[in-house]
Every structure is written in structure tokens, then in C-alpha cells.
Coordinates of C-alpha atoms in Angstrom, one line a residue:
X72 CA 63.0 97.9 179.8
X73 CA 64.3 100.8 177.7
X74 CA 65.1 98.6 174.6
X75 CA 61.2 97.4 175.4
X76 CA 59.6 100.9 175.7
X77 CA 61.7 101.9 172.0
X78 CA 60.0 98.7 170.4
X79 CA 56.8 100.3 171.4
X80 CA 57.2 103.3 170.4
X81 CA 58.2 102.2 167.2
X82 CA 56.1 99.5 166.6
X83 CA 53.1 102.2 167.2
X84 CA 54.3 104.2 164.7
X85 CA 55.0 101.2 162.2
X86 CA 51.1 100.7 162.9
X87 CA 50.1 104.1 162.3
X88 CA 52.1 103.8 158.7
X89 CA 50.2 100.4 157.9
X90 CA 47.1 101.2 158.9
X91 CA 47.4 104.6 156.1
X92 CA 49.4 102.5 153.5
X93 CA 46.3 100.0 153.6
X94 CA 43.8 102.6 154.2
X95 CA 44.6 104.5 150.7
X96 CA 43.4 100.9 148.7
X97 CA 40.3 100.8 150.2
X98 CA 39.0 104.7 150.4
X99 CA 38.4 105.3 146.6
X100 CA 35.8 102.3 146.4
X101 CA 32.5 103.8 147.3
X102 CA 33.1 107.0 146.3
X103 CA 34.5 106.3 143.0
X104 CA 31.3 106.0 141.2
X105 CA 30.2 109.5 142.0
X106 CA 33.4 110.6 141.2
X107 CA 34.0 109.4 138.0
X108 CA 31.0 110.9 136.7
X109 CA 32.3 114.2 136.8
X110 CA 35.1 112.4 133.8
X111 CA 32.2 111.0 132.6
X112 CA 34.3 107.7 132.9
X113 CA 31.9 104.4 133.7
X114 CA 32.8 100.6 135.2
X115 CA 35.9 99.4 133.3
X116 CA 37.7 102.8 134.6
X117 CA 36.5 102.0 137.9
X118 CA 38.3 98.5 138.0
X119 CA 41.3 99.7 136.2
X120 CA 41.8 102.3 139.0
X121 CA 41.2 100.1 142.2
X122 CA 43.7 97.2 140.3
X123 CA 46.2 100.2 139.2
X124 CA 47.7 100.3 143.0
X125 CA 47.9 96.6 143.3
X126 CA 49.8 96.4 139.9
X127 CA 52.5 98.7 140.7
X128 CA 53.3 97.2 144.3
X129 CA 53.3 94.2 142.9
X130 CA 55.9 95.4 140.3
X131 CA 57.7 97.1 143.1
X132 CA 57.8 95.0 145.8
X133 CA 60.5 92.7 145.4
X134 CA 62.7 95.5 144.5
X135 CA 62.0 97.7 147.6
X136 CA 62.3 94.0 149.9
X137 CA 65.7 94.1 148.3
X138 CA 66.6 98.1 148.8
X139 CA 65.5 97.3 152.6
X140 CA 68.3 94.5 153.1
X141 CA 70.4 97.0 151.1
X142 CA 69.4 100.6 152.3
X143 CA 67.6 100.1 155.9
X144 CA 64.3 99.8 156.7
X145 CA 64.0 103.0 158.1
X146 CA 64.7 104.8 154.6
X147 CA 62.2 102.7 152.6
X148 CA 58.8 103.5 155.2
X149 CA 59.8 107.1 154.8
X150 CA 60.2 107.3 150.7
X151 CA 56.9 105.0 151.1
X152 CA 55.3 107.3 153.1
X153 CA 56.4 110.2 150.7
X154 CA 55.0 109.1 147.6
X155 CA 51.6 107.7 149.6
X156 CA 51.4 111.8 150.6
X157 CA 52.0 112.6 147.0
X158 CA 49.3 110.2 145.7
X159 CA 46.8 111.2 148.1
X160 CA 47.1 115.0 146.7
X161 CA 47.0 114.1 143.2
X162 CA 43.7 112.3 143.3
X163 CA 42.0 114.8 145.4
X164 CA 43.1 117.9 143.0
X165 CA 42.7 115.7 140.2
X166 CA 41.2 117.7 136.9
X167 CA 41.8 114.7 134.6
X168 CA 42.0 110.6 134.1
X169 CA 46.0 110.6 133.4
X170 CA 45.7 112.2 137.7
X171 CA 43.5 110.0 138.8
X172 CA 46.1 106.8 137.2
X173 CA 49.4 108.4 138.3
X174 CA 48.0 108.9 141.9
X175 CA 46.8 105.2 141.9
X176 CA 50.2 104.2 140.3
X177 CA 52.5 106.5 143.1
X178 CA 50.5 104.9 145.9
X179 CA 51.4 101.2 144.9
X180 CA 54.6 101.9 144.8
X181 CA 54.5 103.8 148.0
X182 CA 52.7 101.0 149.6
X183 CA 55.5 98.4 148.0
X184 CA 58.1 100.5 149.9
X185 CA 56.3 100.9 153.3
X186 CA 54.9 97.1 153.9
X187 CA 58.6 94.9 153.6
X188 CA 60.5 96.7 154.8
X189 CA 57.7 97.6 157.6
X190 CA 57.6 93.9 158.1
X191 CA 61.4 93.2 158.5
X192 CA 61.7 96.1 160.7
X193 CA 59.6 93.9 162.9
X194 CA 61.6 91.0 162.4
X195 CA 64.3 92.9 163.2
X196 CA 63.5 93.8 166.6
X197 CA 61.8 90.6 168.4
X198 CA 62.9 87.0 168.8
X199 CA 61.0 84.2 167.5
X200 CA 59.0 83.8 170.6
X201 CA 57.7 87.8 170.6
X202 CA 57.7 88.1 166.3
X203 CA 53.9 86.6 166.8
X204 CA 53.2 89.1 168.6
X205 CA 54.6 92.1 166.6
X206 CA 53.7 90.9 163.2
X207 CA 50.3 90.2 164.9
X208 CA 50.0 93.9 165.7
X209 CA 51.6 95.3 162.4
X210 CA 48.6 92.7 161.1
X211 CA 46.0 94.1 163.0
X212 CA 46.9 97.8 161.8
X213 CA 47.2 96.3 158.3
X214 CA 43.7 95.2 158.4
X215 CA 41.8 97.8 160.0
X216 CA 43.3 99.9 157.3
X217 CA 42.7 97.4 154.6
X218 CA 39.1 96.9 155.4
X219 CA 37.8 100.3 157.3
X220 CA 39.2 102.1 153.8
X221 CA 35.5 101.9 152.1
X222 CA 33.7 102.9 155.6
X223 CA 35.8 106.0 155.8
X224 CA 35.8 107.0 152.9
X225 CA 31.9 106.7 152.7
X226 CA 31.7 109.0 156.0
X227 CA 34.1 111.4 154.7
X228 CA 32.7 111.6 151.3
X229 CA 29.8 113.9 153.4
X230 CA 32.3 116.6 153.5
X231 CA 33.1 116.3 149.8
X232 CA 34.0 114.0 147.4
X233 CA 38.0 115.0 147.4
X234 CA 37.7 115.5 151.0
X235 CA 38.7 112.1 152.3
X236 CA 41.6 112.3 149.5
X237 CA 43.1 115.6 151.4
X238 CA 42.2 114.4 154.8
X239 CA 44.5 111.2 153.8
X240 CA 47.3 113.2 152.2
X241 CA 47.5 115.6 155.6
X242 CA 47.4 112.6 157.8
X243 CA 50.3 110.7 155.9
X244 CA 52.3 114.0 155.9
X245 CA 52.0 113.8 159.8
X246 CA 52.9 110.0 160.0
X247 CA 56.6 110.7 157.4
X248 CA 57.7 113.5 159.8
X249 CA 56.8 110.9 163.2
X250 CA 58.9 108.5 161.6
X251 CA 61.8 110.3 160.3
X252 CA 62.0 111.6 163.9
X253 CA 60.6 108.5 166.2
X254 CA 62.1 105.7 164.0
X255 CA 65.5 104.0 164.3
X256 CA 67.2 102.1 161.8
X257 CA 67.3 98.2 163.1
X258 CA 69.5 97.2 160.1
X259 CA 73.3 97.6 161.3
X260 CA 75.8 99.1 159.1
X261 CA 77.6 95.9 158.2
X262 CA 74.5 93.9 157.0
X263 CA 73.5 96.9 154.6
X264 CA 76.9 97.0 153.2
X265 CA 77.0 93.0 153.0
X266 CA 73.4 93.4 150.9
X267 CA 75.2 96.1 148.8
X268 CA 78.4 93.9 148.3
X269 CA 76.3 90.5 147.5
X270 CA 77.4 89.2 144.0
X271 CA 74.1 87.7 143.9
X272 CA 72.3 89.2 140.9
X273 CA 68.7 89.9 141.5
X274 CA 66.1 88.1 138.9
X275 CA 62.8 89.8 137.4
X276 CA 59.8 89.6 138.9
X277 CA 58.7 86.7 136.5
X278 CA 61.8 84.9 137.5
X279 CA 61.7 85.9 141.1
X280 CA 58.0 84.1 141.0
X281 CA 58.6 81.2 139.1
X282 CA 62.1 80.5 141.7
X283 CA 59.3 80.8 144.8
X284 CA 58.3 77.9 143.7
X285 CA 60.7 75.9 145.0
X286 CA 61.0 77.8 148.3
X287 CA 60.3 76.0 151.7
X288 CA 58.0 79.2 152.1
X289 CA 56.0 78.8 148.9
X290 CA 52.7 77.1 150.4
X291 CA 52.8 80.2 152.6
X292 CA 52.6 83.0 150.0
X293 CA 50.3 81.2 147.7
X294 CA 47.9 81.3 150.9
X295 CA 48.7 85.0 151.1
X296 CA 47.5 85.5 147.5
X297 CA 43.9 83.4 148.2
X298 CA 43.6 85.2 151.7
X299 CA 44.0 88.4 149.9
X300 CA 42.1 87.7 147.1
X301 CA 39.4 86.0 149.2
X302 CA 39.1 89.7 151.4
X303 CA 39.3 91.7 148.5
X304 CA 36.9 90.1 145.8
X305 CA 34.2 90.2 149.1
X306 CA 34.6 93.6 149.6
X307 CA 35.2 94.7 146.0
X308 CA 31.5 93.9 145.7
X309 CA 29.9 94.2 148.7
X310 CA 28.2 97.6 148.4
X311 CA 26.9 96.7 145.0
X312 CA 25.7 92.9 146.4
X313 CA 24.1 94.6 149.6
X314 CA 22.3 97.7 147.8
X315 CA 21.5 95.8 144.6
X316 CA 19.7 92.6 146.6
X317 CA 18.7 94.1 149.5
X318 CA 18.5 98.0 149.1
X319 CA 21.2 98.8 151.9
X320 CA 21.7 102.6 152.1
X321 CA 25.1 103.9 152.6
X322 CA 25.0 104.4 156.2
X323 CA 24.2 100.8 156.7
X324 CA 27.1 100.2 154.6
X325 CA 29.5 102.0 156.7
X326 CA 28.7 101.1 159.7
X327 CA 28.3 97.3 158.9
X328 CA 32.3 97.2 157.3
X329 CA 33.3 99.6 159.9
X330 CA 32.0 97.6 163.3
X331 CA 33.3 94.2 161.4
X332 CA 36.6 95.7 161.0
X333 CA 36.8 97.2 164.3
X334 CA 35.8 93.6 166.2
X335 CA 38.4 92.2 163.9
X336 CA 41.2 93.6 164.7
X337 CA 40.7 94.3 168.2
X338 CA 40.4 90.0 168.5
X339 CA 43.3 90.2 166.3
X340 CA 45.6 92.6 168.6
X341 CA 44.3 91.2 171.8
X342 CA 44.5 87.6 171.1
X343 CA 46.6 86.8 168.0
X344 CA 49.7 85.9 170.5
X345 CA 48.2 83.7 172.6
X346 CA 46.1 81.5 169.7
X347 CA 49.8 81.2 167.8
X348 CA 51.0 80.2 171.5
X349 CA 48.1 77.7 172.3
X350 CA 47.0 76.6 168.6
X351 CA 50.2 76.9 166.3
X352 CA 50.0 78.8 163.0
X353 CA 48.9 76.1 160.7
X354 CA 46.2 74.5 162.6
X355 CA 45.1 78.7 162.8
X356 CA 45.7 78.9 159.0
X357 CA 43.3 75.6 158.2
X358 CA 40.6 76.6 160.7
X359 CA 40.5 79.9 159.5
X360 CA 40.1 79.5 155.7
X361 CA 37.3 76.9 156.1
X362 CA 35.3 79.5 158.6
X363 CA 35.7 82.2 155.8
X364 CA 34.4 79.8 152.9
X365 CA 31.5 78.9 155.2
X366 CA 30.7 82.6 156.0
X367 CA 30.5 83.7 152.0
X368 CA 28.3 80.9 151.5
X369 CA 25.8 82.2 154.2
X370 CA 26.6 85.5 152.8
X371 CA 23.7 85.0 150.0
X372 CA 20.7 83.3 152.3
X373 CA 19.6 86.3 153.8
X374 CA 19.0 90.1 153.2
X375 CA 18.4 90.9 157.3
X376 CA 20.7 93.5 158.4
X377 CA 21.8 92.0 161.9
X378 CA 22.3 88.2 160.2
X379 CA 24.7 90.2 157.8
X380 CA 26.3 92.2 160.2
X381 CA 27.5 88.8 162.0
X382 CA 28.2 87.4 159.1
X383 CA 30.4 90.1 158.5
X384 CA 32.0 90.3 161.9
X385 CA 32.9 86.5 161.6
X386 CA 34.6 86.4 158.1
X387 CA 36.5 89.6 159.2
X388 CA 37.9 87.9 162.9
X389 CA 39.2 84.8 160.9
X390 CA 41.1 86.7 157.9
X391 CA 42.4 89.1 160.5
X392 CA 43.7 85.9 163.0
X393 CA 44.8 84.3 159.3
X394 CA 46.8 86.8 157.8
X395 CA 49.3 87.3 161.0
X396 CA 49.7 83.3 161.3
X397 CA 51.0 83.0 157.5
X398 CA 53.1 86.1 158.0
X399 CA 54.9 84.7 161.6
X400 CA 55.5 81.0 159.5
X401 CA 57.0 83.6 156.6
X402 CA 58.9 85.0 158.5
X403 CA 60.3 81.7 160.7
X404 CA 61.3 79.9 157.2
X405 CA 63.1 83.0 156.3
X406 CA 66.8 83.2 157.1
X407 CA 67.7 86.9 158.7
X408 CA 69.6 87.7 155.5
X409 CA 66.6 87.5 153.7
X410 CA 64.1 88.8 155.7
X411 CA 63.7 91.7 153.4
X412 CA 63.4 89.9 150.8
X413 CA 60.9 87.3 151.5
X414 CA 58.5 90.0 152.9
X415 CA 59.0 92.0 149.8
X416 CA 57.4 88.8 148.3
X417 CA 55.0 88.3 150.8
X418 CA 53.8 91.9 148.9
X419 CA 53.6 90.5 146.0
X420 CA 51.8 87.5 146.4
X421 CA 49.7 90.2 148.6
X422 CA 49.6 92.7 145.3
X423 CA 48.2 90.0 142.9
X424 CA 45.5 89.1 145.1
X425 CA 44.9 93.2 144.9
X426 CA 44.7 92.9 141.2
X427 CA 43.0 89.5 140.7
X428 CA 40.3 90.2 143.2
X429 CA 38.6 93.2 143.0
X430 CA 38.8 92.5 139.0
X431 CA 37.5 88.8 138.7
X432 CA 34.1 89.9 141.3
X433 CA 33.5 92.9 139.3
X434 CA 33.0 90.6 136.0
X435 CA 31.6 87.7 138.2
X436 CA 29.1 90.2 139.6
X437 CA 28.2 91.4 136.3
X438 CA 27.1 87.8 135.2
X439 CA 25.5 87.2 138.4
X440 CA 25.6 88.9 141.7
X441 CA 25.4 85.7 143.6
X442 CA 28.8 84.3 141.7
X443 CA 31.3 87.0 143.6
X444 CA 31.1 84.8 146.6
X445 CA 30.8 81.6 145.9
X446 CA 33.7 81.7 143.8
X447 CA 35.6 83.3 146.5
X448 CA 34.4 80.5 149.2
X449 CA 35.1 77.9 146.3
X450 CA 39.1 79.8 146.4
X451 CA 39.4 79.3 150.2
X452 CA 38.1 75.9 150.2
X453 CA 40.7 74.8 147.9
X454 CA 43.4 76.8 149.9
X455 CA 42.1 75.1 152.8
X456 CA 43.2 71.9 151.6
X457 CA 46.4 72.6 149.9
X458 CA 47.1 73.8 153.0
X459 CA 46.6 70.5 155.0
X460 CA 47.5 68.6 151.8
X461 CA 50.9 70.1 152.4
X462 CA 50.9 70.0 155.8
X463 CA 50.8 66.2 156.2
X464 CA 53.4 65.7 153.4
X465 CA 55.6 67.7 154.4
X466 CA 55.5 68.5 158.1
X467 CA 58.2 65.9 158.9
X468 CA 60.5 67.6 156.0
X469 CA 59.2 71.0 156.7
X470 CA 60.0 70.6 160.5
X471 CA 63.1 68.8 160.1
X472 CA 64.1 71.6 157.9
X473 CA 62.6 74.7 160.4
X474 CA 64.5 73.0 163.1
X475 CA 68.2 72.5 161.6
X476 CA 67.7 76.3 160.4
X477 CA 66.5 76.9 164.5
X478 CA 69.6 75.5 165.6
X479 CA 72.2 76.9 163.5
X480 CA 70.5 80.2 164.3

């Protein structure tokens, strides 16, 4: 019961840290346009600063999965946490572009630190039957963060453009200082010093990619990418689709990302265990990525607030189930050695969709502002069936494979 109330404890505060890692991608994008006019800086700034974060954790992440088998967990959320404090006060008390790139820069790599070693910490602490569970939560924080970003920073921005930047910076100060003192290293002594001792020579990121392909993971962190880049190029765009089509103000803006996030993740945290229990990951994963294609495509047949809204809330429920149920299958084809490791490329695959998305709708949007999203339910479609394409090649393999690893475990 103790060891039970410590996992809460912790796994709160792991929440609270991935909810502000995730929340810092999303809070520049509405209020970037206004604010770049005062560096009389135009679009092609604009999308250089929302990809500069997901460049640099992708750069970073494999590299802070490995310094989290090799260091502890607890050391990497805390430098994480750091640097996302340091980025946040840059770009607020920014005078000049060089600030605005360095803070963008700081919080990828801050964000590259936080999220492996965030997710192995889980992994850590719960068997295979509870992982669903905390991953699900840590996934549920992760979202909220991820998707609410633009809606807070949009209320915020009311107090002042650079307000939601300081807000962000004070509120990430608070969360380093809870986990320096809440937060106990899960990593024992003699696995950090076994990392540290490894012979094994750690490849580039190019290599590290190109070797992923022939992982028993793979399938799962190519779907990470398309989730990820699915979630991102919709809401890259969305305020520019919704005010350019249909006149949305602000306000309507807000509150439609913020109530879809919301009813998201609360399905997400409440249910996530028991649909893994009931429906299994992959059947989760297939069901999930056709119901998010479907809802872009009804994204462009009508400009009525409410049908939008639900529109919303659905597309937002499903990638918030998805993203938990690739993570937990991650996680399970991972050995425990390398469970720092295979998250820290979970964040990259994660990181490119960061880049990729955002980048491709803005130029798709420019050509035609219907072309964002049916691209995007085009990319889930075909993730969709790569993802049973692989699962009925190679579920007696996979299985046969999960199972001998289960049982030498």
C-alpha cells in the first residue's frame, strides 16, 4: 500500500511535467502571428519556429533515452525541466529573432530529456498488467498538454502577448523543485553502472533510424510518427481553416480545442485501462486511426459551430485512446535494458511528426485550405492498413516472439 501511494505520488508529478513539456509546443501558435509583427517577421518564420522545437528533440532524444539507462530517470526530467524553465523566459523577454530560435531550440531539447526518460520511469514502476494504466495516464497528461497549448495560450494572450510565456516559465520552475524533492530514482545503482560499462557503442541518429527498421517494435513507431503528424498538421491549421472558411473568432477557437481536449483525455484517463483490458492495443490502434481519417474528412462539409465542435471532440478521444495503446505495445517489445532507449525513440519518431506536420499543412494550406486535411486523413488511412497489413503477417511471429521474451522475463 505504501509502495502504491509513492507510485501516485509520483506518477502525478510525472503528469504535471508532461502536461508543461507538451504544453510549451502548442502555446506559441496563435499568438505567434501578432507577435512576430512586432520583428516584422511573416509565415516562413512562423513555421520555422513551431518545427525549431520538434527538430532539436528529435536530435536529442535518442541521446537523453540513452543518458536515462545511463544516468537515472530522475536526473534527466529535472535537467528537462530546467532548460523548459529557461526557454519559456527567453521567449517572453525576447528583443530579437536569434531569442525567439534559441528559446524554441532549449525547449526541444528540454522536452527530449523530460518525455523518455518520463516514460521509462513508468515502466520502471508497474508490471505489465498496470503499465496500460500508467502510460495511459502519462498519455493523458501528454495530450491535454499537447492539444490545450493553443487554447491557453489564446486566453492568456488577453493579459499580454509574453504573458503566457512567463506564466509557463513560473509554473515549470514550480514543477523542477516538486520533482527534485517528490521524485525517486527507479533506476538501481547497478543497472546505471551496467549502461555506463556497456561496450556497445551508440550509433547516430541516421543510423539509429535506419537500424529501427529491423526492430520487432518498428510498425509501432512508424504509427507514432503518422499519429503525431496526423494531430499536429490538424491543429497546425485549424485556426487559419476555421477563421478563413467560416469567420470563427478567437473565443470560439479556444473553447472549441479546449472542451475537445478536456473530453479527450478525461475518456482517456478514465477508460484507457480497461479498453487495453477488453479490446487489446492493436484492435485499439486500427479502430482508432480509421475514426480519425473519417473525422478530417467531415471536417470540410460544414462551417456550423456545434457540428465542428463534435467533430472535434471525436478526432481528439480516438488520438488520445491511440497514442497510450502504441506506447504500452512499445513498451511490452522492449526488453527492461532498453527501456530507455526505445522510448527515447518513441521521441523521435514523435519529433518528426513535430517537424513534418505543422510544416507540410502550412504549405498544403497555402495551395488550398481544404488540402491540410485530406492529406492528413489520406496519412491515417494508410497507417491504418499497414497496421492490419502487419498485423496478420506477423501476429503469429510477433506473438511467438512477445511470448518467448514474456517468459524468459
Amino acid at each position: 500500500m505504501s509502495s502504491d501511494n509513492k507510485m501516485n505520488k509520483s506518477l502525478i508529478v510525472l503528469m504535471i511535467n508532461m502536461f508543461i513539456a507538451m504544453l510549451g509546443i502548442g502555446l506559441v501558435i496563435p499568438i505567434l502571428p501578432k507577435l512576430l509583427e512586432d520583428f516584422h517577421a511573416g509565415g516562413t518564420a512562423a513555421g520555422y519556429l513551431i518545427a525549431a522545437s520538434g527538430l532539436t528533440q528529435f536530435l536529442f532524444s535518442p541521446i537523453a533515452g540513452e543518458w536515462a539507462d545511463k544516468y537515472g530517470r530522475k536526473r534527466m526530467i529535472v535537467l528537462g525541466l530546467l532548460l523548459f524553465t529557461l526557454s519559456q523566459f527567453i521567449f517572453a523577454s525576447a528583443s530579437v529573432m536569434w531569442m525567439l530560435y534559441l528559446s524554441r531550440f532549449l525547449g526541444g531539447i528540454g522536452a527530449a530529456m523530460m518525455v523518455p526518460a518520463m516514460m521509462a520511469y513508468v515502466a520502471d514502476s508497474t508490471t505489465e498488467d498496470t503499465r496500460g494504466k500508467g502510460l495511459g495516464l502519462l498519455g493523458a497528461a501528454m495530450s491535454l498538454g499537447f492539444v490545450i497549448g493553443p487554447g491557453i495560450g489564446g486566453f492568456l494572450a488577453d493579459l499580454g502577448l509574453r504573458a503566457p510565456f512567463y506564466i509557463a516559465a513560473l509554473i515549470a520552475a514550480i514543477a523542477t523543485v516538486l520533482s527534485v524533492v517528490m521524485l525517486k530514482e527507479t533506476l538501481s545503482l547497478e543497472r546505471r553502472q551496467a549502461a555506463k560499462n556497456s561496450n556497445v557503442k551508440r550509433e547516430g541518429i541516421v543510423k539509429q533510424l535506419i537500424s529501427s527498421v529491423k526492430a520487432p517494435y518498428f510498425i509501432y513507431l512508424i504509427l507514432v510518427f503518422t499519429l503525431t503528424f496526423g494531430l499536429v498538421n490538424f491543429e497546425a491549421i485549424f485556426s487559419l481553416y476555421v477563421d478563413n472558411k467560416y469567420a470563427y473568432t478567437t473565443k470560439e477557437i479556444s473553447i472549441m480545442i479546449t472542451v475537445g481536449s478536456l473530453v479527450g483525455v478525461i475518456i482517456q484517463g478514465a477508460f484507457i485501462n480497461k479498453l487495453l483490458h477488453r479490446f487489446g492495443e492493436n484492435k485499439l490502434i486500427n479502430v482508432s486511426f480509421l475514426i480519425s481519417a473519417i473525422t478530417m474528412v467531415l471536417m470540410l462539409l460544414s462551417g456550423n459551430f456545434w457540428y465542428n465542435m463534435l467533430m472535434i471532440l471525436v478526432f481528439f478521444t480516438f488520438t488520445s485512446i491511440m497514442r497510450p495503446a502504441i506506447n504500452t505495445m512499445l513498451s511490452k517489445m522492449a526488453g527492461p535494458e532498453e527501456q530507455g532507449f526505445v522510448m527515447g525513440m518513441n521521441n523521435a519518431y514523435m519529433s518528426l511528426g513535430n517537424i513534418f506536420g505543422p510544416a507540410l499543412a502550412g504549405i498544403l494550406f497555402d495551395v488550398h485550405m481544404n488540402l491540410p486535411y485530406s492529406f492528413g486523413a489520406i496519412i491515417l488511412v494508410l497507417s491504418l492498413l499497414l497496421s492490419v497489413s502487419w498485423g496478420r503477417r506477423g501476429t503469429g511471429s510477433g506473438k511467438q516472439k512477445l511470448g518467448t521474451a514474456n517468459s524468459k522475463g
